[in-house]
Short mmCIF file of C-alpha atoms in Angstrom, two decimals:
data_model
loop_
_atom_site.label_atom_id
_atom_site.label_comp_id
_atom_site.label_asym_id
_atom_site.label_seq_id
_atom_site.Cartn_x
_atom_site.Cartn_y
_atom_site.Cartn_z
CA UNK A 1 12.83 -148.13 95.17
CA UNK A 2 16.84 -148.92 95.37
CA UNK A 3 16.75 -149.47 91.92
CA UNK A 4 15.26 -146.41 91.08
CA UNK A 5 17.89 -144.57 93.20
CA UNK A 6 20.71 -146.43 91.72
CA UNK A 7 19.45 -145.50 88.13
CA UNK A 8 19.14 -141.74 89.00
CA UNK A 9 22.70 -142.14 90.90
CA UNK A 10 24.02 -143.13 87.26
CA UNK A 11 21.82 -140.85 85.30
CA UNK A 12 23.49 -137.82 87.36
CA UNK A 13 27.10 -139.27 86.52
CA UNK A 14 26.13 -140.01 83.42
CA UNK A 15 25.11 -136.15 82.51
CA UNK A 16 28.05 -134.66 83.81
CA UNK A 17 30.50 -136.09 81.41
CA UNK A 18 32.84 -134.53 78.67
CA UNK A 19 30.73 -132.87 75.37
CA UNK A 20 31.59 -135.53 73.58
CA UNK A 21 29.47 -137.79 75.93
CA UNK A 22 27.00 -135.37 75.81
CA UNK A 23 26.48 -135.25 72.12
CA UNK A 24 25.38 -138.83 72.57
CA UNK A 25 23.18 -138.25 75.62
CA UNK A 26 19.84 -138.31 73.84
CA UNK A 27 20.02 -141.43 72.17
CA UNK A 28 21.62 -143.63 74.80
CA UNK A 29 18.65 -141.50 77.15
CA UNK A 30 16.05 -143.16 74.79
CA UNK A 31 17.14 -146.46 75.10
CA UNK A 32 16.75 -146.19 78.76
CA UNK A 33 13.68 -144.93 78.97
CA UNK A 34 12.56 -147.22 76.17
CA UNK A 35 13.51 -150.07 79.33
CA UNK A 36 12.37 -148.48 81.92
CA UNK A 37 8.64 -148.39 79.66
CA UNK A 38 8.95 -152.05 79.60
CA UNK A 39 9.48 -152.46 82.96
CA UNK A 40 6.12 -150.11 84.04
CA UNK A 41 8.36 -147.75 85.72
CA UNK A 42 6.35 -144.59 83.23
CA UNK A 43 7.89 -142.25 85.89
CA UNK A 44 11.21 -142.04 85.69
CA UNK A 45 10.64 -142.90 81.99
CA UNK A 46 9.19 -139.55 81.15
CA UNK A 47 11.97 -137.83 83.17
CA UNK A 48 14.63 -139.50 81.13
CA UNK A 49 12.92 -138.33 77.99
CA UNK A 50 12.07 -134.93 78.82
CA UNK A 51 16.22 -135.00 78.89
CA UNK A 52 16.53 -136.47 75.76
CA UNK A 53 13.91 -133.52 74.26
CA UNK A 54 16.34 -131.42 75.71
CA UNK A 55 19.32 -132.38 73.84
CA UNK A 56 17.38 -132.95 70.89
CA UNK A 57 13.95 -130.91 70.46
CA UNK A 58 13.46 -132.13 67.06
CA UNK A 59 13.85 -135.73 67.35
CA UNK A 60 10.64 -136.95 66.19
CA UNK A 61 11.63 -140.67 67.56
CA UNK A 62 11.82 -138.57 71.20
CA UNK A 63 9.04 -136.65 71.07
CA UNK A 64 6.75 -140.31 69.89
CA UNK A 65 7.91 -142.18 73.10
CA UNK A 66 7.68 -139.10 74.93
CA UNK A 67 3.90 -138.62 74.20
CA UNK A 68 3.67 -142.88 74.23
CA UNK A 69 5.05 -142.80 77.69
CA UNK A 70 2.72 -140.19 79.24
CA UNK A 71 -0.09 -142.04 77.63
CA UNK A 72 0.89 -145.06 79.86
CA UNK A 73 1.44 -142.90 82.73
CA UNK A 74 -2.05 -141.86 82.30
CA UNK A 75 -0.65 -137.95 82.11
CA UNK A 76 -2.84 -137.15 79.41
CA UNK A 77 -2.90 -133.93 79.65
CA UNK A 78 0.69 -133.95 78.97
CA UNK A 79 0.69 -136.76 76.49
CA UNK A 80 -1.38 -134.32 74.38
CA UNK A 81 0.77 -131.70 74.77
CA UNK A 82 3.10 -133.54 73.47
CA UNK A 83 1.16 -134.48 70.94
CA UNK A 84 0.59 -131.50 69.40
CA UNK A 85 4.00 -130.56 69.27
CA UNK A 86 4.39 -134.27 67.39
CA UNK A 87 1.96 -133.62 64.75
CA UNK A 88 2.69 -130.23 63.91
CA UNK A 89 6.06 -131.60 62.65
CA UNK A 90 6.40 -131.56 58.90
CA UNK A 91 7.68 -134.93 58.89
CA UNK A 92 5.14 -136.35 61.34
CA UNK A 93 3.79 -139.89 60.20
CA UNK A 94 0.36 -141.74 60.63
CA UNK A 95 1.58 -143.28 64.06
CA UNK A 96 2.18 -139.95 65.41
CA UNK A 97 -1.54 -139.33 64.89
CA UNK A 98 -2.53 -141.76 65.96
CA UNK A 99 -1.09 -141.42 69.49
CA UNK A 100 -2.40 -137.93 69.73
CA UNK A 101 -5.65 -139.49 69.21
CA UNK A 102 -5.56 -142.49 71.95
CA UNK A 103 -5.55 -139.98 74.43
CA UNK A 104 -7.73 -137.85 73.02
CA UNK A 105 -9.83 -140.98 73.54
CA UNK A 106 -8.85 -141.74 76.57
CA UNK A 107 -10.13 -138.29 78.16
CA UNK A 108 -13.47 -138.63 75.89
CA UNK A 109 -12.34 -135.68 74.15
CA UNK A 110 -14.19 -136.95 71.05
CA UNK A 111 -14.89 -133.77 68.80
CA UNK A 112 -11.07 -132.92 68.93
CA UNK A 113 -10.21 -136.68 68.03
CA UNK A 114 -12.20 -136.69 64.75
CA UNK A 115 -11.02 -133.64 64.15
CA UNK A 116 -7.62 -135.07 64.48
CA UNK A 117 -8.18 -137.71 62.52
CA UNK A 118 -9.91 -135.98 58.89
CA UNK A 119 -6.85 -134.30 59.21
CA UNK A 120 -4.44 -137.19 59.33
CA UNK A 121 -6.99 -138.98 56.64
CA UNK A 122 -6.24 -135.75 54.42
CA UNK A 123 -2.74 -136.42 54.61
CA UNK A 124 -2.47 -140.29 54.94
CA UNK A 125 -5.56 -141.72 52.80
CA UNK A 126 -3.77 -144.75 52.52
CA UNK A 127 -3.28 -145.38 56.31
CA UNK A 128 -4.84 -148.53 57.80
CA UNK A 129 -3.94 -146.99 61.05
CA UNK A 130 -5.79 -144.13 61.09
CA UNK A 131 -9.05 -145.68 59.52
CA UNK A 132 -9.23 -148.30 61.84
CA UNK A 133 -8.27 -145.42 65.27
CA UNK A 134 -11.16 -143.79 63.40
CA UNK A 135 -13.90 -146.30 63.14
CA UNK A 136 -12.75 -147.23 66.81
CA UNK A 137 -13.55 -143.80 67.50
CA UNK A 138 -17.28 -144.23 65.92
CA UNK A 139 -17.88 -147.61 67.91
CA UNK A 140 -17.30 -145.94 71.32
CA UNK A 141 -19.96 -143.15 70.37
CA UNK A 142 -22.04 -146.31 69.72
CA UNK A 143 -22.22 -145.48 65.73
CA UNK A 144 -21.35 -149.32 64.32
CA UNK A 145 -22.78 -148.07 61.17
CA UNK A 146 -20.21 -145.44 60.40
CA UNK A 147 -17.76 -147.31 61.79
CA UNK A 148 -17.84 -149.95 59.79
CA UNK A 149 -17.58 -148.13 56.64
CA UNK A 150 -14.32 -146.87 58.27
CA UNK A 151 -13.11 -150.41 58.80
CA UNK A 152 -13.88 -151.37 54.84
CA UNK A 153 -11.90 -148.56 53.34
CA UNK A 154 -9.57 -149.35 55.85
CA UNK A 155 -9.01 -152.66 54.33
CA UNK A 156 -9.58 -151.38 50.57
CA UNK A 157 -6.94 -149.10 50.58
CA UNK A 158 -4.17 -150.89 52.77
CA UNK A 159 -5.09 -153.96 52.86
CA UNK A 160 -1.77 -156.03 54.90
CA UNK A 161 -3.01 -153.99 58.01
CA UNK A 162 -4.73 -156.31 60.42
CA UNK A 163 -6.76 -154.35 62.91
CA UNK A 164 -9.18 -153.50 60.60
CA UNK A 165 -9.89 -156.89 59.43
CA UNK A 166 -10.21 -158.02 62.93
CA UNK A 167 -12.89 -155.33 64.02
CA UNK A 168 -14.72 -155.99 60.39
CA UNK A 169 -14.54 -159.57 61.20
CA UNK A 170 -16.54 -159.05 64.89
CA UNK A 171 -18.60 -156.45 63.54
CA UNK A 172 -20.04 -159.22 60.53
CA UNK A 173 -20.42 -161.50 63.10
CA UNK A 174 -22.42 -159.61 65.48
CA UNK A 175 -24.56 -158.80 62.49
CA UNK A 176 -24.70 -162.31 60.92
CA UNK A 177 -22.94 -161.85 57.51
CA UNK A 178 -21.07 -164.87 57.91
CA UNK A 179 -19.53 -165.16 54.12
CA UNK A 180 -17.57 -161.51 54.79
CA UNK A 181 -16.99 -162.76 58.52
CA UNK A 182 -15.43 -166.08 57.02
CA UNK A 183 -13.43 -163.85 54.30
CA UNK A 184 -12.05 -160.96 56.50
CA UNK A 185 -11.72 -163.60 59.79
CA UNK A 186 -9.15 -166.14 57.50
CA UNK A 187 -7.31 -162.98 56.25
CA UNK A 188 -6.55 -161.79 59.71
CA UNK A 189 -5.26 -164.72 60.67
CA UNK A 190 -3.15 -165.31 57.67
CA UNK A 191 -1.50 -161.52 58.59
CA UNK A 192 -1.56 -161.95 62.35
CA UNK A 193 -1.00 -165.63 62.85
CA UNK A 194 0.04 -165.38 66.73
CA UNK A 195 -1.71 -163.31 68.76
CA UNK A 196 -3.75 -162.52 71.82
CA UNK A 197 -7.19 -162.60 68.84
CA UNK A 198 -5.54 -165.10 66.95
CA UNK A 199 -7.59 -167.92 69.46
CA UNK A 200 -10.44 -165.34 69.29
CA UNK A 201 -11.14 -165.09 65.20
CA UNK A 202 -10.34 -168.94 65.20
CA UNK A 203 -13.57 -169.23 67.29
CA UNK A 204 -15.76 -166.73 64.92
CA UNK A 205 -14.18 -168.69 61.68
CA UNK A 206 -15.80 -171.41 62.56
CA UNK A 207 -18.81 -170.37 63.57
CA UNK A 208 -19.37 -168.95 60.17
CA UNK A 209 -18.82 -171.50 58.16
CA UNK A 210 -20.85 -173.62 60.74
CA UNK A 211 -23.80 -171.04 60.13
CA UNK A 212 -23.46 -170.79 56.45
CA UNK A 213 -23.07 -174.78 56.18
CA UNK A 214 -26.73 -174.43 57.70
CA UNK A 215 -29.87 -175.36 55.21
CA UNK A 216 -31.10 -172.27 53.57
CA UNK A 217 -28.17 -170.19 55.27
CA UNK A 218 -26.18 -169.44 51.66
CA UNK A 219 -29.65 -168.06 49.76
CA UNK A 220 -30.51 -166.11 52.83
CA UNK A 221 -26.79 -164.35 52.65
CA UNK A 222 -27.57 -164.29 49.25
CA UNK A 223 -30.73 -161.96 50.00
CA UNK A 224 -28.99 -159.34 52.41
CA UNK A 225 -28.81 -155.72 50.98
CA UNK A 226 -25.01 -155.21 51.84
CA UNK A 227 -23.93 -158.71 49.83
CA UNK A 228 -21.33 -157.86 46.74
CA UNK A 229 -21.39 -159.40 43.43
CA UNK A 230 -18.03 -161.02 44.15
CA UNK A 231 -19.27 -162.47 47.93
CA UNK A 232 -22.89 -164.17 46.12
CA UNK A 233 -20.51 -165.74 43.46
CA UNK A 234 -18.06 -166.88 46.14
CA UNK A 235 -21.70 -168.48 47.75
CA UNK A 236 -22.56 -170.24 44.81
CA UNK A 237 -19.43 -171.84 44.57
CA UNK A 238 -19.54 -172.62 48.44
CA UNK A 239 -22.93 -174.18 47.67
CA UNK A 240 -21.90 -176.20 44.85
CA UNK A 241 -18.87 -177.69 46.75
CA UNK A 242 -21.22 -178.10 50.01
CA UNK A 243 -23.98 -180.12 47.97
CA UNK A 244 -24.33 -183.76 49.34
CA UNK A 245 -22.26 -183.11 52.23
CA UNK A 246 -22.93 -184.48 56.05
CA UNK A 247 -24.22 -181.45 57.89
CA UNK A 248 -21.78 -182.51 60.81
CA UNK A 249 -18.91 -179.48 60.45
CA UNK A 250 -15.95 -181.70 61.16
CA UNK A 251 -12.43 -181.36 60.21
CA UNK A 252 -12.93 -183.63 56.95
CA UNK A 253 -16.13 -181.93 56.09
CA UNK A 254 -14.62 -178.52 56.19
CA UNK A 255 -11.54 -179.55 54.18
CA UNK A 256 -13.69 -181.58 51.49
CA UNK A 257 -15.74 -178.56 51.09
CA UNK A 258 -13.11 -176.08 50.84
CA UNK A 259 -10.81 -177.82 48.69
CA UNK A 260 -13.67 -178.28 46.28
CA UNK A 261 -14.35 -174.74 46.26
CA UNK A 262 -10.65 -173.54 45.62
CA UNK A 263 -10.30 -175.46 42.49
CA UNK A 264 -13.69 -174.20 41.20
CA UNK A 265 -12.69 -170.84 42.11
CA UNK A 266 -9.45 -171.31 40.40
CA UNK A 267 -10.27 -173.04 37.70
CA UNK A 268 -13.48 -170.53 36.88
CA UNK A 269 -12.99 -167.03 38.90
CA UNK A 270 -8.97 -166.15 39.89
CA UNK A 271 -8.12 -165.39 36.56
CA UNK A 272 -10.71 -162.29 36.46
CA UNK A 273 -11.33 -161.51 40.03
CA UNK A 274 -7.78 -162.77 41.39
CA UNK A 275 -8.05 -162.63 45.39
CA UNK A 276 -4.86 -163.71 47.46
CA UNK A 277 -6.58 -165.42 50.20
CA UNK A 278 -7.67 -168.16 47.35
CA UNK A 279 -4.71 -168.03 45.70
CA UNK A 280 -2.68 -169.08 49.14
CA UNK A 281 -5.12 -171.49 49.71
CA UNK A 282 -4.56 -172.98 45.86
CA UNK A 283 -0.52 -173.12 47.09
CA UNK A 284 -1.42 -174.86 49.93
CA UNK A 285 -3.56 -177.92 48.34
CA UNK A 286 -0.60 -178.29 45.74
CA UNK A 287 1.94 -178.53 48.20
CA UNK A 288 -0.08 -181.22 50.21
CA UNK A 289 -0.46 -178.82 53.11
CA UNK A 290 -4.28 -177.94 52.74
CA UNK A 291 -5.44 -180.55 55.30
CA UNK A 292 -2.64 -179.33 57.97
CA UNK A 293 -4.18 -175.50 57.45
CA UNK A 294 -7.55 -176.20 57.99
CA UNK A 295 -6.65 -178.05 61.36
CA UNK A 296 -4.99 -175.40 62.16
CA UNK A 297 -7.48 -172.56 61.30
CA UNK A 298 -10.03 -174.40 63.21
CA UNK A 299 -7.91 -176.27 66.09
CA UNK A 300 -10.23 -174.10 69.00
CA UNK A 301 -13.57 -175.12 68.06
CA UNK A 302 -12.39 -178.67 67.21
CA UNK A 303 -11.11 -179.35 70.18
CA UNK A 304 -7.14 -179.51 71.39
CA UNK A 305 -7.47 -183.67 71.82
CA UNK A 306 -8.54 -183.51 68.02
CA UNK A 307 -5.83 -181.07 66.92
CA UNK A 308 -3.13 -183.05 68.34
CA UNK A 309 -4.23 -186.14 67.31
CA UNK A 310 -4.63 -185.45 63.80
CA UNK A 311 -0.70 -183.87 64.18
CA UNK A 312 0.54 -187.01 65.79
CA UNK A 313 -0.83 -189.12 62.55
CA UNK A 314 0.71 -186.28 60.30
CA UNK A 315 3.75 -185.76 61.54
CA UNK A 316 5.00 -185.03 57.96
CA UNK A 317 2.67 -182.59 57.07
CA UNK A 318 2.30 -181.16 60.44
CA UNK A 319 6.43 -180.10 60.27
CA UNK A 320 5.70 -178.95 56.59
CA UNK A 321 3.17 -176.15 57.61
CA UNK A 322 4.95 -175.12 60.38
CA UNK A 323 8.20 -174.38 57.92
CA UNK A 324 5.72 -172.70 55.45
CA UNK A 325 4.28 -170.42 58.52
CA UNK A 326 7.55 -169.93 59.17
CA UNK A 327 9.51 -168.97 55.83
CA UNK A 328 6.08 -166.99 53.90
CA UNK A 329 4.66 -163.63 55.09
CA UNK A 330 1.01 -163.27 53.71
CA UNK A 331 0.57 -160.19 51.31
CA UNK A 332 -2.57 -159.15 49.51
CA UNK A 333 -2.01 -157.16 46.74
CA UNK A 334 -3.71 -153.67 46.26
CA UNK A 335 -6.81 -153.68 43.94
CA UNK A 336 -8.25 -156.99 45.38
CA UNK A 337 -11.03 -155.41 47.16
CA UNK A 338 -14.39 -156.72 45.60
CA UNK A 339 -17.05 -155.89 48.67
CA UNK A 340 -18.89 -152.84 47.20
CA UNK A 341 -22.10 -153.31 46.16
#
């Protein structure tokens, strides 16, 4: 509570300066608030930027943590306010949007969100964002269906945007169409390596190839109505490279397996249907690294014990995936998107 009082004390001194001090009120007022957000006090944060709108009504940068902040303050009445006045802007962006919309959510106001967002699609139809806020809004009417074809052209038409691959990912799984599970569930983690669901679509990763390693599992994938030309060839290949193998789904087997399929896919398949998660994967075995990535892809269902032995016998190739990690930024191009049937 003192430290609230001290911060208005300064706040009051603060505003009373010259007009040159002024002119530079709403910015400095930001960054305040912007603190005060982190630190939970949502408050005094929405006083400070109501102050900041006053100086500068336009600011679109104000008027986004303005609406952000009352969202956290649970004000949503406001926060919507605000939101209107954010998207109305001429120069309002996909993230203004989609703020509007979380607390639109919030209150269950459901008709106005989708509303909201066929408007934003209209003018954003290349927005990962606003797909994925939209199929979110589909699963909590309880329509999957619809809003999974949300999360799919979410992915086709911006495809470095990770949310969407994460909900596709859990939505394949729940549904047991492990080869797109396996696909969309390695992507994510290649564009969101450190997360709170990184741990989480480790787990699922595994258990798809685990299922699909099963006997019969890659003809019965093969048989499901949704399957793409481009998914059954990637299951022949898996087949092929999985013939003979133990059934245990161990480090080695998983590694043997999917090195085996890389240079068949590479060798047979990149050139005409070129897909960056195999081409990484290609880099990876020629740099000696392959072995490293697998451990770490699958490190949670392996077992810790397992992990870190296998680093402590590699240190080598342990320090040279963490300095690729560290020094590459995964990127699928546009036009890679093969899952239409």
């Amino acid at each position: 509570m003192l430290m609230k009082y001290a911060f208005l004390s300064l706040l009051v001194i603060a505003l009373a300066g010259p007009a040159k001090a002024q002119e530079q009120t709403a910015r400095l007022l930001q960054e305040t608030a912007r603190t005060l957000v982190q630190k939970g006090d949502y408050d005094n944060a929405t006083v400070v930027l109501e102050r900041a709108k006053q100086q500068e009504p336009g600011n679109m940068e104000i008027l986004r943590d303005l609406c952000f902040a009352y969202y956290l303050k649970r004000d949503f009445s406001k926060a919507i306010e605000t939101g209107k006045e954010l998207v109305e802007k001429p120069d309002a962006d996909a993230q203004a949007f989609q703020l509007l919309g979380l607390s639109y959510k919030a209150i269950a106001s459901y008709k106005e969100c989708g509303k909201l967002y066929r408007t934003a699609l209209r003018k954003f139809p290349n927005s990962g964002v606003i797909y994925n806020e939209y199929a979110e809004l589909f699963a909590q009417e309880n329509d999957l269906e619809e809003a999974i074809v949300q999360w799919e052209k979410g992915i086709e038409v911006d495809p470095n945007y990770s949310s969407n691959y994460y909900n596709a990912t859990m939505y394949h799984t729940r549904k047991g169409n492990w080869i797109r599970a396996a696909l969309y569930g390695e992507i994510f983690l290649n564009l969101e390596s450190y997360s709170a669901r990184t741990e989480e679509i480790k787990t699922q990763l595994y258990n798809s190839w685990r299922s699909l390693l099963i006997p019969g599992a890659i003809q019965q994938q093969k048989d499901q109505k949704m399957i793409s030309a481009f998914e059954r060839t990637v299951l022949d290949i898996v087949a092929k490279a999985a013939a003979g193998t133990q059934l245990a789904v161990t480090a080695d087997a998983l590694t043997a397996i999917r090195t085996r399929f890389v240079v068949e896919w590479t060798a047979t398949q990149q050139k005409d249907h070129p897909f960056q998660l195999f081409a990484n994967q290609q880099y990876l075995i020629g740099q000696g690294l392959f072995e490293a990535y697998t451990y770490w892809l699958f490190a949670p269902s392996l077992g810790a014990e397992v992990y870190q032995s296998w680093q402590k016998a590699h240190p080598k190739e342990t320090a040279g995936f963490s300095a690729y990690q560290q020094s590459r930024v995964f990127k699928s191009p546009p036009g890679q998107y093969y899952f239409s049937r």
